[in-house]
C-alpha cells in the first residue's frame, strides 16, 4: 500500500523514532531500513544548504591534517553525516524563532536524517557484534570506535535536550565501550602510546567518554557520578604521554578527523589536562553490564 513513503510526514517521523528506539533497547537490528525514510544529504536541497552555510562559512578554509586511524570506511561515512547534522544544529539554533517555511523544512529534514544516520550506525554496530560473537575476527577497537560514536551522538542530539530519562541508554553504551576497550588485542599500553598507531583513535574514544562523564555530573546524583571516571583517568594519562598540555593543540586533530564540538568539550577536557600538572584521578569505574544478543 505504498509502505512508509505513503505515511503522513509527522506519523513517519514518530514511527521511525519509536521503532529505532525499540531496536536499540532490545539490541536487535533496526526494524526499518534507513532507505525507507532517509531524506538524503543536505546537498540535495539548495535552499537548505545555503541556510546552513550562512551559519558555518565563517570557519575559514579547512586545514585538515589526517592522523593514523583504524576507523572503517562505513564509520567514516557516518561521521561525515553526523558532522553535517552538527552544522545543521547551529542553523537550527540561529533560526529557532523563525516562522519561515524553509526553516521548518530544515527541522523536519534534520530529524529524519538524524534517524537515518543513527540507523546506519546501529546496523554497523550489529555487524561488528555478530562478527565478534562468531569469533571470525578480533574487532574490539572497531567496536569501541563505533560505540563511542553512538555515545557521542546520543549525548549531543538527545540527552542534552531531554528532561526525562536522561542518560539511561547512554550509560548502557558507556559500559559497552569500556568492555570493548578491555578486549583490544594487542593491549593498548599507554606508556608506549607515542609509537602506537592507535593512539589517536584511543585519545578520541577517551575524550568522548570523559566529556560524557562530565555531562553525567550535571544530571546524576553524586553517588552515581563517582563511579564514572574511567575515561577521565585514561584521557589524562594518554594526554600526558602524548605531551598535550592545552586543548588548543589537542582539539584540532580530534575535530578534523573524528567528532568533536569545541563549545561543549573544550572546557571539561581542558580541566582534565590541568589535572595532569597536579595529580591523577584515582576513581575506579564499575560500568553497567549489558548482554548482547
Coordinates of C-alpha atoms in Angstrom, one line a residue:
X1 CA 0.0 0.0 0.0
X2 CA 2.9 2.3 -0.5
X3 CA 5.0 1.5 2.5
X4 CA 6.4 4.1 4.8
X5 CA 6.6 6.7 2.0
X6 CA 2.8 6.7 1.9
X7 CA 2.6 7.8 5.6
X8 CA 1.9 11.4 6.6
X9 CA 5.2 13.1 7.4
X10 CA 4.5 13.5 11.1
X11 CA 3.4 9.9 11.5
X12 CA 6.5 8.8 9.7
X13 CA 8.8 10.8 11.9
X14 CA 7.2 9.4 15.1
X15 CA 7.1 5.8 13.8
X16 CA 10.7 5.8 12.8
X17 CA 11.8 7.3 16.1
X18 CA 9.8 4.7 18.1
X19 CA 10.9 1.7 16.0
X20 CA 14.5 2.6 16.1
X21 CA 14.5 3.1 19.9
X22 CA 12.8 -0.3 20.3
X23 CA 15.7 -1.8 18.3
X24 CA 18.3 0.0 20.4
X25 CA 16.7 -1.1 23.8
X26 CA 16.3 -4.7 22.7
X27 CA 19.7 -4.8 20.9
X28 CA 18.3 -6.2 17.6
X29 CA 18.8 -4.9 14.1
X30 CA 16.8 -1.8 13.2
X31 CA 13.2 -2.7 12.4
X32 CA 13.1 -0.4 9.4
X33 CA 15.7 0.3 6.8
X34 CA 17.1 3.8 6.5
X35 CA 16.4 3.8 2.8
X36 CA 12.7 3.8 3.7
X37 CA 12.8 7.3 5.1
X38 CA 16.2 8.9 4.6
X39 CA 15.7 12.4 3.0
X40 CA 19.3 12.3 1.7
X41 CA 22.2 14.7 2.3
X42 CA 21.7 18.4 2.7
X43 CA 23.4 19.0 -0.7
X44 CA 20.2 17.7 -2.3
X45 CA 18.4 20.9 -1.3
X46 CA 20.0 24.1 -2.5
X47 CA 17.8 26.3 -0.2
X48 CA 18.5 24.3 2.9
X49 CA 22.2 24.1 2.1
X50 CA 22.5 27.9 1.7
X51 CA 20.7 28.3 5.0
X52 CA 23.2 26.2 6.8
X53 CA 26.2 27.6 5.0
X54 CA 25.3 31.0 6.3
X55 CA 26.0 29.8 9.8
X56 CA 29.2 27.8 9.2
X57 CA 31.0 29.5 6.4
X58 CA 32.9 31.8 8.8
X59 CA 35.0 28.9 10.0
X60 CA 37.6 29.6 7.3
X61 CA 39.3 27.1 5.0
X62 CA 39.9 23.6 6.2
X63 CA 43.5 22.8 7.3
X64 CA 42.8 19.1 7.9
X65 CA 45.8 17.1 8.8
X66 CA 45.0 13.4 8.8
X67 CA 46.1 11.1 11.6
X68 CA 46.5 7.3 11.6
X69 CA 43.2 5.6 12.4
X70 CA 41.7 2.2 12.2
X71 CA 38.2 3.6 11.6
X72 CA 36.3 1.7 8.9
X73 CA 35.0 3.5 5.7
X74 CA 31.5 2.8 7.0
X75 CA 32.1 4.6 10.2
X76 CA 33.9 7.4 8.5
X77 CA 30.8 7.9 6.3
X78 CA 28.6 8.0 9.4
X79 CA 30.9 10.6 11.0
X80 CA 30.6 12.7 7.9
X81 CA 26.8 12.5 8.2
X82 CA 26.9 13.5 11.9
X83 CA 29.2 16.4 11.1
X84 CA 26.6 17.7 8.6
X85 CA 24.0 17.3 11.3
X86 CA 26.1 19.3 13.8
X87 CA 26.3 22.1 11.3
X88 CA 22.6 22.0 10.9
X89 CA 22.2 22.2 14.7
X90 CA 23.9 25.6 14.5
X91 CA 21.5 26.8 11.9
X92 CA 18.5 25.5 13.9
X93 CA 19.7 27.4 17.0
X94 CA 20.1 30.6 15.0
X95 CA 16.7 30.4 13.3
X96 CA 14.7 28.7 16.0
X97 CA 12.3 31.6 16.4
X98 CA 11.8 32.0 12.7
X99 CA 8.4 31.0 11.1
X100 CA 9.9 30.8 7.6
X101 CA 8.9 27.7 5.7
X102 CA 12.4 26.8 4.8
X103 CA 13.4 26.8 8.5
X104 CA 10.5 24.4 9.2
X105 CA 11.8 22.2 6.3
X106 CA 15.3 22.2 7.8
X107 CA 13.9 21.0 11.2
X108 CA 11.9 18.2 9.5
X109 CA 14.8 17.2 7.3
X110 CA 17.2 17.1 10.2
X111 CA 15.0 14.8 12.3
X112 CA 14.7 12.1 9.6
X113 CA 18.4 12.5 8.5
X114 CA 19.5 12.0 12.2
X115 CA 17.3 8.9 12.4
X116 CA 18.8 7.6 9.2
X117 CA 22.4 8.2 10.4
X118 CA 21.6 6.5 13.7
X119 CA 20.0 3.5 11.9
X120 CA 23.1 3.0 9.8
X121 CA 25.3 3.4 12.8
X122 CA 23.3 0.8 14.7
X123 CA 23.4 -1.6 11.7
X124 CA 27.2 -1.3 11.6
X125 CA 27.3 -2.0 15.3
X126 CA 25.3 -5.1 14.9
X127 CA 27.6 -6.3 12.1
X128 CA 30.6 -5.8 14.4
X129 CA 28.9 -7.6 17.3
X130 CA 27.9 -10.5 15.2
X131 CA 31.4 -10.9 13.8
X132 CA 32.7 -10.9 17.4
X133 CA 30.2 -13.4 18.6
X134 CA 31.0 -15.9 15.8
X135 CA 34.7 -15.5 16.5
X136 CA 35.6 -14.6 13.0
X137 CA 37.6 -11.6 14.0
X138 CA 39.0 -9.6 16.9
X139 CA 37.5 -6.2 16.2
X140 CA 37.2 -4.7 19.7
X141 CA 38.8 -1.5 18.6
X142 CA 36.3 -1.2 15.7
X143 CA 33.6 -1.9 18.3
X144 CA 34.9 0.7 20.6
X145 CA 35.1 3.3 17.9
X146 CA 31.5 2.5 16.8
X147 CA 30.2 2.6 20.3
X148 CA 32.0 5.8 21.1
X149 CA 30.2 7.3 18.1
X150 CA 26.9 6.0 19.5
X151 CA 27.8 7.5 22.8
X152 CA 28.6 10.9 21.2
X153 CA 25.6 11.2 19.0
X154 CA 23.1 10.2 21.7
X155 CA 24.6 12.6 24.2
X156 CA 24.7 15.6 21.8
X157 CA 21.5 15.1 20.0
X158 CA 19.3 13.6 22.7
X159 CA 20.4 13.5 26.3
X160 CA 21.5 17.2 26.4
X161 CA 18.0 18.2 25.4
X162 CA 15.9 15.7 27.3
X163 CA 14.2 16.4 30.6
X164 CA 13.3 12.8 31.4
X165 CA 15.2 9.5 31.3
X166 CA 18.5 11.4 30.8
X167 CA 21.5 9.2 30.2
X168 CA 19.7 5.9 30.8
X169 CA 20.6 4.4 27.4
X170 CA 23.8 6.4 27.3
X171 CA 25.0 4.7 30.5
X172 CA 24.5 1.3 28.8
X173 CA 26.5 2.4 25.8
X174 CA 29.2 3.8 28.1
X175 CA 29.5 0.3 29.7
X176 CA 29.8 -1.3 26.3
X177 CA 32.7 1.0 25.3
X178 CA 34.6 0.1 28.4
X179 CA 34.1 -3.6 27.8
X180 CA 35.2 -3.3 24.2
X181 CA 38.4 -1.4 25.2
X182 CA 39.2 -4.1 27.7
X183 CA 39.1 -6.7 24.8
X184 CA 41.5 -4.9 22.4
X185 CA 44.3 -7.1 21.2
X186 CA 47.2 -6.4 21.4
X187 CA 46.5 -4.5 24.5
X188 CA 47.0 -0.7 24.3
X189 CA 49.8 0.3 26.6
X190 CA 49.5 4.0 27.4
X191 CA 53.2 4.1 28.5
X192 CA 54.1 3.2 24.9
X193 CA 51.5 5.3 23.2
X194 CA 53.8 7.6 21.3
X195 CA 54.8 4.7 19.0
X196 CA 51.4 3.1 18.8
X197 CA 49.4 3.9 15.6
X198 CA 46.2 3.5 17.5
X199 CA 46.9 6.4 19.8
X200 CA 44.6 9.0 18.2
X201 CA 41.7 6.5 18.0
X202 CA 42.1 5.8 21.7
X203 CA 42.6 9.5 22.5
X204 CA 39.3 10.3 20.7
X205 CA 37.4 7.5 22.5
X206 CA 38.7 8.6 25.8
X207 CA 37.8 12.3 25.1
X208 CA 34.3 11.3 24.2
X209 CA 33.9 9.2 27.4
X210 CA 35.5 11.9 29.6
X211 CA 33.1 14.5 28.2
X212 CA 30.1 12.2 28.8
X213 CA 31.3 11.6 32.3
X214 CA 31.4 15.3 32.9
X215 CA 27.9 15.6 31.4
X216 CA 26.7 12.9 33.9
X217 CA 27.8 15.2 36.7
X218 CA 25.0 17.6 35.9
X219 CA 22.3 15.0 35.7
X220 CA 23.1 12.2 38.1
X221 CA 23.4 12.1 41.9
X222 CA 26.9 12.5 43.4
X223 CA 26.9 8.8 44.4
X224 CA 26.2 7.8 40.8
X225 CA 28.8 10.1 39.2
X226 CA 31.6 8.9 41.4
X227 CA 31.7 5.6 39.7
X228 CA 32.1 7.2 36.3
X229 CA 35.8 8.3 36.0
X230 CA 37.3 5.5 33.8
X231 CA 37.6 7.7 30.7
X232 CA 38.8 10.8 32.7
X233 CA 41.6 8.6 34.1
X234 CA 42.6 7.2 30.7
X235 CA 42.3 10.6 29.0
X236 CA 44.6 12.4 31.4
X237 CA 47.2 9.6 31.3
X238 CA 47.3 9.4 27.5
X239 CA 47.3 13.1 27.0
X240 CA 50.3 13.3 29.3
X241 CA 52.1 10.6 27.3
X242 CA 51.5 12.5 24.1
X243 CA 52.7 15.8 25.7
X244 CA 49.3 17.6 25.3
X245 CA 49.0 20.3 27.9
X246 CA 46.5 22.5 26.2
X247 CA 43.2 21.9 24.4
X248 CA 44.3 24.3 21.8
X249 CA 46.8 21.8 20.4
X250 CA 44.7 18.7 21.1
X251 CA 41.4 19.7 19.7
X252 CA 42.3 20.3 16.0
X253 CA 43.2 16.7 15.2
X254 CA 40.1 15.4 17.1
X255 CA 37.9 17.9 15.4
X256 CA 39.3 17.4 11.9
X257 CA 39.4 13.6 12.0
X258 CA 36.7 12.5 14.4
X259 CA 33.7 14.1 16.0
X260 CA 34.3 17.0 18.4
X261 CA 32.4 20.1 19.5
X262 CA 34.7 22.7 21.0
X263 CA 31.9 24.7 22.7
X264 CA 30.8 21.6 24.6
X265 CA 34.0 19.7 25.0
X266 CA 36.9 22.2 25.3
X267 CA 36.1 23.3 28.9
X268 CA 35.8 19.8 30.6
X269 CA 38.8 18.4 28.7
X270 CA 41.0 21.4 29.4
X271 CA 40.1 20.9 33.1
X272 CA 41.4 17.4 32.8
X273 CA 44.6 18.5 31.1
X274 CA 45.1 20.8 34.1
X275 CA 44.9 17.8 36.4
X276 CA 48.0 16.3 34.6
X277 CA 50.0 19.0 36.2
X278 CA 48.6 18.2 39.7
X279 CA 47.8 14.6 40.4
X280 CA 45.9 11.8 38.5
X281 CA 42.4 10.8 39.3
X282 CA 42.0 7.7 41.5
X283 CA 38.4 6.7 41.0
X284 CA 37.6 3.2 39.7
X285 CA 34.8 2.6 37.3
X286 CA 32.1 0.0 37.8
X287 CA 30.3 0.1 34.5
X288 CA 26.8 -1.3 34.0
X289 CA 26.7 -4.6 32.2
X290 CA 24.6 -5.4 29.2
X291 CA 24.3 -8.7 27.5
X292 CA 24.3 -8.5 23.7
X293 CA 22.0 -11.0 22.0

